[in-house]
XYZ file of C-alpha atoms in Angstrom:
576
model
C 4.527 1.266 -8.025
C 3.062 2.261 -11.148
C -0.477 4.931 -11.593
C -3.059 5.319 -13.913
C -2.480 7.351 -17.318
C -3.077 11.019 -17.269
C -3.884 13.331 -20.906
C -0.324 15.284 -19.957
C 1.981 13.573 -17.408
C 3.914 14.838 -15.770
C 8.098 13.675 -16.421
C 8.194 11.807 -12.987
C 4.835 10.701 -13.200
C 5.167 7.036 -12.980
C 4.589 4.405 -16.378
C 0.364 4.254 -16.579
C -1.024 0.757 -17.338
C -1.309 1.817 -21.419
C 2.242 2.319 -20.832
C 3.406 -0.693 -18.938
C 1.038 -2.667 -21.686
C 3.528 -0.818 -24.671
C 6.794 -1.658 -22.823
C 5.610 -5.353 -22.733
C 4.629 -5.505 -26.430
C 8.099 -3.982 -27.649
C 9.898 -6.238 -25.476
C 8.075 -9.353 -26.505
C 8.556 -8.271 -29.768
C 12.090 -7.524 -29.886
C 14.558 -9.897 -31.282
C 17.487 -8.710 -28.729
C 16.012 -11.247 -26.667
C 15.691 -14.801 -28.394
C 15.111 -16.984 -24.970
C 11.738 -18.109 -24.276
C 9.591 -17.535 -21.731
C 10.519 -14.179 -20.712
C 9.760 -13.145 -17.096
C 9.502 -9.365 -16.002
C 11.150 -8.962 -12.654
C 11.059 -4.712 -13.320
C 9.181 -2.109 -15.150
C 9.870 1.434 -13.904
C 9.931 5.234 -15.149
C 13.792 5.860 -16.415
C 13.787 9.098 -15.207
C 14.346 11.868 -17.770
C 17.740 14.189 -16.884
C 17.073 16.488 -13.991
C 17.869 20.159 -15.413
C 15.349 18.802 -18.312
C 12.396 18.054 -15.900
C 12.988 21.534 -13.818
C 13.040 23.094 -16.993
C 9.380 22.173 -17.168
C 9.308 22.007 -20.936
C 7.133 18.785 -20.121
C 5.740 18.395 -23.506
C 8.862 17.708 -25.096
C 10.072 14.887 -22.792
C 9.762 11.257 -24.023
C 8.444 9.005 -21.922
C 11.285 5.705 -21.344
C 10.698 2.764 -19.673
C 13.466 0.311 -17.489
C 13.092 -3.169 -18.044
C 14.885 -5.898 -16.044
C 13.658 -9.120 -17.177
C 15.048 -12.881 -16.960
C 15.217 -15.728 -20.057
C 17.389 -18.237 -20.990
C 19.284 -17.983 -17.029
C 20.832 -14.597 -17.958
C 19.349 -11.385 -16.811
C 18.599 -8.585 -19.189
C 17.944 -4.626 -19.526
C 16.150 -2.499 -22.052
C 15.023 1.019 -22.142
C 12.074 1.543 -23.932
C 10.323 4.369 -25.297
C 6.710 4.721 -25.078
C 6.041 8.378 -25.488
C 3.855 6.972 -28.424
C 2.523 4.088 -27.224
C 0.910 2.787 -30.340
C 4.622 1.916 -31.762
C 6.574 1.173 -28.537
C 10.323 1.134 -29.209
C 13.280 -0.757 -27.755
C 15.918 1.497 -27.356
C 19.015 -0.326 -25.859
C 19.595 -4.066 -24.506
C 22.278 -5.331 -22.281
C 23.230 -7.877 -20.616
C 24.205 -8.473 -16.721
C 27.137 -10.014 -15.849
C 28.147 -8.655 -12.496
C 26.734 -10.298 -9.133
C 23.401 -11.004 -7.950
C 19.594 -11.677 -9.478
C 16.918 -9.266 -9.961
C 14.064 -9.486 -7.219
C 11.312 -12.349 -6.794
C 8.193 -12.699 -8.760
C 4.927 -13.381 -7.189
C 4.686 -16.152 -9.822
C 7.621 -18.114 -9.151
C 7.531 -17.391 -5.360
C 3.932 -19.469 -6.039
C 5.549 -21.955 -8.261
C 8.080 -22.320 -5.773
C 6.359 -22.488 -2.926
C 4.651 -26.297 -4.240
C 7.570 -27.934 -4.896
C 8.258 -29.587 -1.979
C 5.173 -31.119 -1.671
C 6.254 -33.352 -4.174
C 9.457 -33.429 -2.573
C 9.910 -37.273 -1.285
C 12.359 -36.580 1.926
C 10.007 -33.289 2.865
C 6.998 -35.478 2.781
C 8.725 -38.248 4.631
C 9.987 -35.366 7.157
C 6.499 -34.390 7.564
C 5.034 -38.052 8.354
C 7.785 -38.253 11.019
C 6.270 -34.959 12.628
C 2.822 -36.580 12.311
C 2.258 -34.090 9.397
C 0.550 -34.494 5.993
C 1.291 -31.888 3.063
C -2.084 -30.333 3.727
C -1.022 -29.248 6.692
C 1.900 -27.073 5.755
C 2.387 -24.209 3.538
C 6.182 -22.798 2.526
C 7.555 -19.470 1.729
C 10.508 -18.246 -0.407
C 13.127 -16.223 1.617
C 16.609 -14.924 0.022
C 19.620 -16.952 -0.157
C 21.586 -14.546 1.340
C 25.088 -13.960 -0.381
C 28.481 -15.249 -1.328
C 27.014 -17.775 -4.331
C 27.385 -16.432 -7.746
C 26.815 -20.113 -9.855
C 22.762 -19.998 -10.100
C 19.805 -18.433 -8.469
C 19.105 -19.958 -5.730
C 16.636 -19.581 -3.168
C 15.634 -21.058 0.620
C 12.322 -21.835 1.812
C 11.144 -22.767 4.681
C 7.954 -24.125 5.801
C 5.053 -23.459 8.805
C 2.193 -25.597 10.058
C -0.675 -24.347 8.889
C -3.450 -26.784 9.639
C -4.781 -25.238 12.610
C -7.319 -22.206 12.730
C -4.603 -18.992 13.121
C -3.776 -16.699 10.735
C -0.636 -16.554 12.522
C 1.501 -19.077 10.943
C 4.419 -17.538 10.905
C 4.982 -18.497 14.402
C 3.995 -22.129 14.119
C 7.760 -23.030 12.084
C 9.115 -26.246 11.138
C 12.143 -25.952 13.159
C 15.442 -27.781 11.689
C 14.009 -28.080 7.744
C 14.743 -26.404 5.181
C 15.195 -26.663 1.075
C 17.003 -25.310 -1.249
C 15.705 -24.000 -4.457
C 17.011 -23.552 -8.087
C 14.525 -20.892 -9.456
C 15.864 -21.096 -13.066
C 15.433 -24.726 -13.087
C 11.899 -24.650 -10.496
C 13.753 -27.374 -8.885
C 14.858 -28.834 -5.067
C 18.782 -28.683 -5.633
C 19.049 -29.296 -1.374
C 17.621 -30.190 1.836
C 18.426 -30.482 5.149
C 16.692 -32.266 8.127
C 18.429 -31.863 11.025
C 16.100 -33.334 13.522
C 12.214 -33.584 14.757
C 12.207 -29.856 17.093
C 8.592 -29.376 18.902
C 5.956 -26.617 16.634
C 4.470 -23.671 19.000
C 1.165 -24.614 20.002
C -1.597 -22.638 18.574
C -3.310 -21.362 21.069
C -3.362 -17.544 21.532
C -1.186 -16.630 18.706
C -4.501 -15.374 16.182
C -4.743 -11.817 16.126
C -8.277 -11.608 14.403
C -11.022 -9.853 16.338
C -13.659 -12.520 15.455
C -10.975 -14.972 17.659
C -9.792 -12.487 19.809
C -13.737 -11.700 21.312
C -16.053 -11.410 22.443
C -15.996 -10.525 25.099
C -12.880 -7.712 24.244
C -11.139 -6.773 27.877
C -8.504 -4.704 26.195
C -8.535 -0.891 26.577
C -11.682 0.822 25.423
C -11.322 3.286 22.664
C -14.295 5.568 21.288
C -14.563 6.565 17.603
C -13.823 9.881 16.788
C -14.407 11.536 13.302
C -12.374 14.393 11.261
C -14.785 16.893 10.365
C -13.763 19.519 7.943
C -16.726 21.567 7.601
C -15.074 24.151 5.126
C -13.919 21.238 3.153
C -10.137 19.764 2.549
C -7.081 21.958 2.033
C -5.404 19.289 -0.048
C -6.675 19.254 -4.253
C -5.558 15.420 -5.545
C -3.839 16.460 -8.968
C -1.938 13.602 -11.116
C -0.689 10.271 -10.830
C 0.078 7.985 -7.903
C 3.466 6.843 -6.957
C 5.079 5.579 -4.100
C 7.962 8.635 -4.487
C 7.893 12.016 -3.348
C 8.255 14.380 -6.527
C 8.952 18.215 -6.136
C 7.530 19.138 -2.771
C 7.574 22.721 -2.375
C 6.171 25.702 0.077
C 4.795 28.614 -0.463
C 6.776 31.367 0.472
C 3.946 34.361 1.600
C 7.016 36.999 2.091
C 8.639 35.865 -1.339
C 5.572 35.301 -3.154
C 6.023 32.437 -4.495
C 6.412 28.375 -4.102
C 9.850 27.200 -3.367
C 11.053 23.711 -4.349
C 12.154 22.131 -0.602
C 13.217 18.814 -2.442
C 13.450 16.931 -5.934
C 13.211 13.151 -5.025
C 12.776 10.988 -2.146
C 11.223 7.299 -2.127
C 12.391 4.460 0.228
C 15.458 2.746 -1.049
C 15.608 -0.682 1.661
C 14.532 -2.058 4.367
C 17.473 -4.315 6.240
C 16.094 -6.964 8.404
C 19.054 -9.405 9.909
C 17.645 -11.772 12.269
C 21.398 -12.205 13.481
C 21.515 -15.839 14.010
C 24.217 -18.278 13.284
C 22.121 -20.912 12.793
C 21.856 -23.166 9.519
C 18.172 -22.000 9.288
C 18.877 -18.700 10.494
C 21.959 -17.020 9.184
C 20.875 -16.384 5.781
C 17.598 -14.424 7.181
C 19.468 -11.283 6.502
C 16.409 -9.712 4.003
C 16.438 -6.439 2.019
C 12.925 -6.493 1.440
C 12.794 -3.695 -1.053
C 15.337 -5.333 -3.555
C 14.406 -9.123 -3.162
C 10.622 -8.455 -2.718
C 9.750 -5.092 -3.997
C 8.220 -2.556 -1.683
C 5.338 -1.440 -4.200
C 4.406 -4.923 -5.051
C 3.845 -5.444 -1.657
C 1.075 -2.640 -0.508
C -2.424 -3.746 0.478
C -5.662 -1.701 0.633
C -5.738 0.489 3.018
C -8.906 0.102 5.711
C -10.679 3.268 5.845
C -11.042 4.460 9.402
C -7.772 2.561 11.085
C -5.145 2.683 8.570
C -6.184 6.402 7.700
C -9.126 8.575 9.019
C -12.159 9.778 7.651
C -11.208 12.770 5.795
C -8.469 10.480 3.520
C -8.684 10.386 -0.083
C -7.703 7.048 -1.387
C -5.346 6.715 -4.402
C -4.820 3.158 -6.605
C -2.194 2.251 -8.563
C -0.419 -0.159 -11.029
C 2.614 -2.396 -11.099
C 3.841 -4.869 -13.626
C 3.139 -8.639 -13.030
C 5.906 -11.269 -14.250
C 4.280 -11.856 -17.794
C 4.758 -8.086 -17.585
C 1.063 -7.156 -18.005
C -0.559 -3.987 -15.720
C -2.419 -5.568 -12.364
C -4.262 -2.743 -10.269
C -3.791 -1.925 -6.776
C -6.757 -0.473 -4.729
C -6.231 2.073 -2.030
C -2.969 1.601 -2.086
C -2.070 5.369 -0.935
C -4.174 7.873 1.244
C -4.053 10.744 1.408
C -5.347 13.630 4.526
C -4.529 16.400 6.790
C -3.953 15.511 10.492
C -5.339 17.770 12.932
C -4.221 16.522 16.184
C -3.899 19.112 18.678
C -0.896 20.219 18.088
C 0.124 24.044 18.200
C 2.338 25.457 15.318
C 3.252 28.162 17.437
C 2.592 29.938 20.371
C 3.362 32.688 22.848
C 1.927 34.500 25.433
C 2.970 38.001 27.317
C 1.302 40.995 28.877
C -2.069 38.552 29.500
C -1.908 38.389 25.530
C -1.801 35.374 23.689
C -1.230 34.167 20.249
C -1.666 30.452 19.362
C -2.133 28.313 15.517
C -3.108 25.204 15.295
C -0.584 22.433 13.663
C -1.725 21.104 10.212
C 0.303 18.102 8.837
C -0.232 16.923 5.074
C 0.517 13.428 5.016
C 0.600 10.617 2.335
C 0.441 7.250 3.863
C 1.232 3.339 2.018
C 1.524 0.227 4.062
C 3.626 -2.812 2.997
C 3.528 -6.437 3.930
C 6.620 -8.611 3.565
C 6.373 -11.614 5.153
C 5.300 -11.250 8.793
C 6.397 -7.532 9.026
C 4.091 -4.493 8.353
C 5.261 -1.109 7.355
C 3.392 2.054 7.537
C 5.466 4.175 5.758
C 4.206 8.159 5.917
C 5.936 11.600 4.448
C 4.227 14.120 6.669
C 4.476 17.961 5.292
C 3.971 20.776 7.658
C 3.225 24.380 6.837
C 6.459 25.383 8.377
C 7.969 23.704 5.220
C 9.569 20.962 7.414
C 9.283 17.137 5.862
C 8.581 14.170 7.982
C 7.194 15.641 11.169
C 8.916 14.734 14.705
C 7.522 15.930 18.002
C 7.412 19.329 17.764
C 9.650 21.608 19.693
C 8.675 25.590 20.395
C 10.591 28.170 21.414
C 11.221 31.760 21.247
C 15.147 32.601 19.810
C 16.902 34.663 21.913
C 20.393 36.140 20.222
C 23.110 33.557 20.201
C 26.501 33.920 19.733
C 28.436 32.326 17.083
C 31.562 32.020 15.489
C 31.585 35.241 14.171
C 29.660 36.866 17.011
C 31.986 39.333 19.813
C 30.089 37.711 22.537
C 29.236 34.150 22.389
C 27.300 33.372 25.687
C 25.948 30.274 25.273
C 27.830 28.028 22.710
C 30.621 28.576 20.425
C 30.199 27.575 16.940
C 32.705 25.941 14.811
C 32.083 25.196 11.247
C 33.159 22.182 9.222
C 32.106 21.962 5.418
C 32.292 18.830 3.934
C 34.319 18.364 0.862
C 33.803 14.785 -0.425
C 31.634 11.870 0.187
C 33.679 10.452 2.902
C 33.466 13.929 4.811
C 29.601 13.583 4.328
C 29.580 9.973 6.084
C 27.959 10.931 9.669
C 27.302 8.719 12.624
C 24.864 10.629 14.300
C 25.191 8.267 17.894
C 27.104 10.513 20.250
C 27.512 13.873 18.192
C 25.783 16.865 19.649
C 26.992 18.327 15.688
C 23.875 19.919 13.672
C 23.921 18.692 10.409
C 23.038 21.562 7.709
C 22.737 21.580 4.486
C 22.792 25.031 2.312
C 23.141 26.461 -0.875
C 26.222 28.914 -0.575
C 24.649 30.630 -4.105
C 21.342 31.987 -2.226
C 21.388 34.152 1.171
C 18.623 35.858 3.202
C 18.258 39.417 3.911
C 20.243 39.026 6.492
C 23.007 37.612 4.939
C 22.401 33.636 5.969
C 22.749 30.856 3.549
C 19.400 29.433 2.926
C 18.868 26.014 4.281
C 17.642 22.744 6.124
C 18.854 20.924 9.065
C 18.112 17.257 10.107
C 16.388 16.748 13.005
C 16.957 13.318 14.519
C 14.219 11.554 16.356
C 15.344 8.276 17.803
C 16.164 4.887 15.813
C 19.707 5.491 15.082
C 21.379 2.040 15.491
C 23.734 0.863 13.232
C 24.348 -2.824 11.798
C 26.355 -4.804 14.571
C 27.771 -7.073 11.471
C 31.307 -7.139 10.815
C 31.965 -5.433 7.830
C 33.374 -8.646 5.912
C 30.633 -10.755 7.074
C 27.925 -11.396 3.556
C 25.041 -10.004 5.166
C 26.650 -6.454 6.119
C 28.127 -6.252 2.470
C 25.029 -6.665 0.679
C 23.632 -3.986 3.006
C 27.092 -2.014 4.129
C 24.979 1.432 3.833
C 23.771 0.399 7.433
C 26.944 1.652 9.153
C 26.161 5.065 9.018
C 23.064 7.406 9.360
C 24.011 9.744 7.160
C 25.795 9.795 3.319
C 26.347 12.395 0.853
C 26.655 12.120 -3.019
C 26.980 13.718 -5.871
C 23.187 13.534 -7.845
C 23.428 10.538 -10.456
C 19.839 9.518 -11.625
C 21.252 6.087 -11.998
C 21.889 6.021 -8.107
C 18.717 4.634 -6.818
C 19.366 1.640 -5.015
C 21.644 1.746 -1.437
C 22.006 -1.893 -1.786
C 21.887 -2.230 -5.890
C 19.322 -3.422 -8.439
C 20.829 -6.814 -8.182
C 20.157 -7.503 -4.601
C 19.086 -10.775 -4.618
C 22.558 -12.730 -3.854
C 24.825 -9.730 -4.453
C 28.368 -9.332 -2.959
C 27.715 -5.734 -2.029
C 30.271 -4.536 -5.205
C 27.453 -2.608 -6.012
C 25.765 0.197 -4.111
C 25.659 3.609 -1.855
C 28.933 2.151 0.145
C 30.768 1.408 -3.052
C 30.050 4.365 -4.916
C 30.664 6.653 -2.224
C 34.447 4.959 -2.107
C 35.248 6.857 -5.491
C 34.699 9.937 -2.332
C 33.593 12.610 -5.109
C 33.397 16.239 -4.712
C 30.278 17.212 -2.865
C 30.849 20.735 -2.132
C 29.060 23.110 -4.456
C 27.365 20.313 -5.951
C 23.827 19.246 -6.775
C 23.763 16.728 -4.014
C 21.646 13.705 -2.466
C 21.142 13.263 0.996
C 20.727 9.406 2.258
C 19.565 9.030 5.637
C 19.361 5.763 7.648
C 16.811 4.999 10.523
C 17.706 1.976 12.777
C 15.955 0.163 15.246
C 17.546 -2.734 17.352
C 14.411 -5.362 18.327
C 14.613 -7.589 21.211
C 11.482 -9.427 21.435
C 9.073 -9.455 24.570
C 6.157 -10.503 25.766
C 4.486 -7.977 24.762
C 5.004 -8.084 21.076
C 3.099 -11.679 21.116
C 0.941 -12.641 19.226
C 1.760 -9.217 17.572
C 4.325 -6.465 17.988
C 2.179 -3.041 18.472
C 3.832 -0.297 15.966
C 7.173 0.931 17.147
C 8.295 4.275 15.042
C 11.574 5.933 14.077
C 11.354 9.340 11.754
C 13.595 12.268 11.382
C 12.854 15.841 10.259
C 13.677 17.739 7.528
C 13.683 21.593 8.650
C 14.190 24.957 7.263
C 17.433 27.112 8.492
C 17.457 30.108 6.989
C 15.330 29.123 4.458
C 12.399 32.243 4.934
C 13.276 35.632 5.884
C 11.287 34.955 9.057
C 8.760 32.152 10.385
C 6.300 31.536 7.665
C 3.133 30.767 9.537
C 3.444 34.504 11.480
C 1.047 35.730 8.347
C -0.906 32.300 8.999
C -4.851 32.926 9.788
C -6.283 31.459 12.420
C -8.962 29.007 11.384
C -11.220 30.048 14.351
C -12.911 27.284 15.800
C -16.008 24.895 14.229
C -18.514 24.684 16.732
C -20.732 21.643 16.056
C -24.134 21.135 18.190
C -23.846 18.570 20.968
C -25.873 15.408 19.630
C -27.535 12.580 21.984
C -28.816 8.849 21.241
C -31.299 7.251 22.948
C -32.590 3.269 22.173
């Protein structure tokens, strides 16, 4: 996901549309690539080196580009530098000749998607189903892995004719084509049979064929009023990564940097069938599809409340030019009525309210919907759980004479493989310090993850395609070494890879981790067995996990928090 261009941007700011225009002129204009046409599958920021970017000597950073883009059946990378982006300049080309394709376009999943209409035994198939080509619509899913000889995709197709948005559950059971995306040509197809389509009926979701009259659960609007006005200033460019969060630190007197990077790096979804039709719906939605390509406004009021500020962006089309996304990203403080902290003794009591910052996208792939939120709290924790509060009575520990409650035993891991952690079954805290720093006390400063449900692993065998391409789903937890080049848990190639290239295989070189500038990769899982009540549509299910402090302040941080008092508004009445 790209943003719009800023006079001084920042070095992780994302490629503005001037830039992503530049980085398609030098590439179009490079001989390195002599195939025609050229189709852009990726245009991203390539990320300048870390110790530059904290050095904050910002001016002095030039601004590169990563290209992926596919001619002549071979797939090719550039870097290209746009810090001037009147004379854009290819700075290395290469060619890939490991495993697996670069993601989908939206123009040849269009292109593709026609084919078989002109597709003799499809349109034969559908006159034997009492179907005419009008009536249908098909989709381009991955091919799964294991073929290595051309890009290939599968579609499949869904009756359409009839007045619900809901198509997805009205599929042409037993059909299916196969699709040479080089060539834009049906290279297979199987029939197996004439299989009854789902009836209509009931499967629309839309209000305006839901009701009237609506017998569901009544819910009254409510409005966020911040009468003082927001607490969050909108500085920069949009992106759908998390760059530099920090805290302030009132005791220290200063902001602290909590974390450099995080950003979603795939989303698994095995269906789990052996099937013909079925086994090769095994998608990683972020490689094939592209998770930024695939936001959608946001609807003021139900995706995010009233006190939101919306954000648009920019991403790179196939012919490589700069198309604009809307409202892509909100942006708002949640007051919900939770209590930062409390206690009360001697009749006296002491309570703060809970503010959360969060930053909100949603993503449509198919017939699944992601909401997809980082949620900052003042307590300098990252992705907020339900929160727990307690007062800390003294402990005893491993190096503590009298240890009456728990004894604790500490392991350090080493090397990636001692950083692999299954968190199912383990009552183990998993911390994460820097041994360099130490309170007042004489703690290393820290964080700890806090799980909060969805923590199932893949149930594929390990040599089975599916779990190779996506072999990062075993555990919850992995630890490397920081490599800006890292990015992707199930690579760059994802589209038909053989899983030779990823988090799994480059944690099997099991590097040194310990006193190291490290990444954390965590893993939420959820295993879905469909009911009844998910029909027509599954209501939002969540997983999250928390990244807290340990040792990180001298004490809690929001003790020296003010209380907001309370905003008294006067009680209003309608009459008509």
């Amino acid at each position: 996901m790209m943003s719009s261009a800023s006079p001084q941007p920042h070095p992780l700011d994302p490629l503005s549309a001037v830039e992503l225009t530049a980085v398609r002129t030098a590439v179009l204009a490079s001989p390195l690539i002599s195939d025609q046409p050229i189709s852009f599958h990726y245009i991203g920021l390539d990320e300048p080196d870390k110790h530059d970017v904290l050095s904050h000597a910002y001016g002095t950073l030039p601004r590169r580009a990563f290209v992926v883009a596919r001619a002549g059946d071979q797939s090719h990378e550039l870097c290209v530098d746009v810090t001037n982006t009147s004379s854009p300049t290819v700075l290395s080309h290469a060619i890939h000749h490991g495993a697996g394709y670069p993601r989908f376009t939206v123009a040849e999943q269009a292109a593709a998607s026609v084919l078989p209409h002109k597709y003799p035994s499809f349109v034969e198939s559908l006159h034997q189903r009492g179907l005419d080509v009008g009536d249908v619509s098909c989709s381009v899913f991955g091919g799964g892995g294991g073929n290595t000889k051309a890009r290939l995709t599968k579609m499949q197709c869904f009756v359409t004719s009839e007045a619900t948005a809901n198509y997805y559950a009205r599929r042409l059971e037993g059909m299916m084509l196969v699709v040479d995306l080089d060539r834009m040509a049906i290279v297979g197809y199987i029939d197996r049979g004439v299989f009854p389509v789902p009836s209509a009926e009931g499967t629309d979701y839309r209000a305006d064929k839901v009701g009237p009259p609506f017998t569901g659960p009544a819910v009254m609007p409510g409005v966020v009023v911040q009468p003082e006005g927001s607490g969050v200033h909108i500085d920069g460019c949009v992106s759908s990564v998390i760059s530099l969060a920090s805290i302030y630190d009132a005791d220290a007197g200063k902001r602290r940097q909590v974390h450099y990077r995080g950003f979603v790096s795939e989303v698994f979804v095995p269906y789990m069938d052996p099937g013909e039709e079925w086994y090769f719906h095994t998608f990683l939605d972020a490689g094939e599809y592209g998770l930024g390509m695939s936001t959608f406004p946001l609807q003021p009021g139900s995706d995010c409340p009233a006190n939101a500020a919306y954000m648009d962006s920019y991403y790179a089309d196939a012919d490589g030019k700069p198309l604009e996304a809307k409202n892509v990203i909100c942006m708002f403080e949640r007051y919900a009525g939770d209590v930062a902290w409390r206690h009360t003794a001697r009749s006296s009591t002491e309570v703060r309210p809970d503010v959360t910052l969060v930053v909100r996208t949603v993503v449509t792939v198919g017939n699944y919907d992601y909401t997809l939120d980082w949620e900052f709290k003042t307590v300098g924790s990252i992705k907020c759980v339900p929160m727990r509060n307690t007062r800390d009575p003294t402990m005893g520990g491993a190096e503590t004479p009298r240890r009456s409650y728990w004894t604790v035993r500490r392991e350090v891991a080493e090397t990636e493989v001692d950083g692999q952690v299954n968190i199912n079954g383990t009552s183990a805290d998993l911390l994460f310090v820097n041994p360099s720093k130490w309170t007042k006390v004489g703690n290393e400063v820290g964080y700890w993850i806090v799980p909060a449900g969805a923590t199932a692993v893949s149930l594929l065998s390990d040599d089975d395609y599916p779990q190779r391409r996506a072999s990062y789903t075993k555990k919850q937890v992995w630890v490397t070494p920081y490599n800006k080049s890292e990015k992707w848990v199930s690579g760059l190639y994802t589209e038909q890879s053989t899983g030779d290239d990823g988090l799994a295989s480059w944690s099997s070189r099991n590097r040194r981790i310990k006193d190291e500038d490290i990444v954390l990769w965590y893993t939420l899982g959820l295993h879905h067995v469909p009911c009844q009540e998910d029909f027509p549509v599954m209501p939002t299910v969540s997983g999250a996990f928390e990244l807290r402090p340990f040792n990180f302040f001298e004490r809690n941080p929001l003790i020296t928090m003010k209380h907001p008092g309370n905003a008294n508004f006067p009680n209003c009445s309608c009459h008509i």
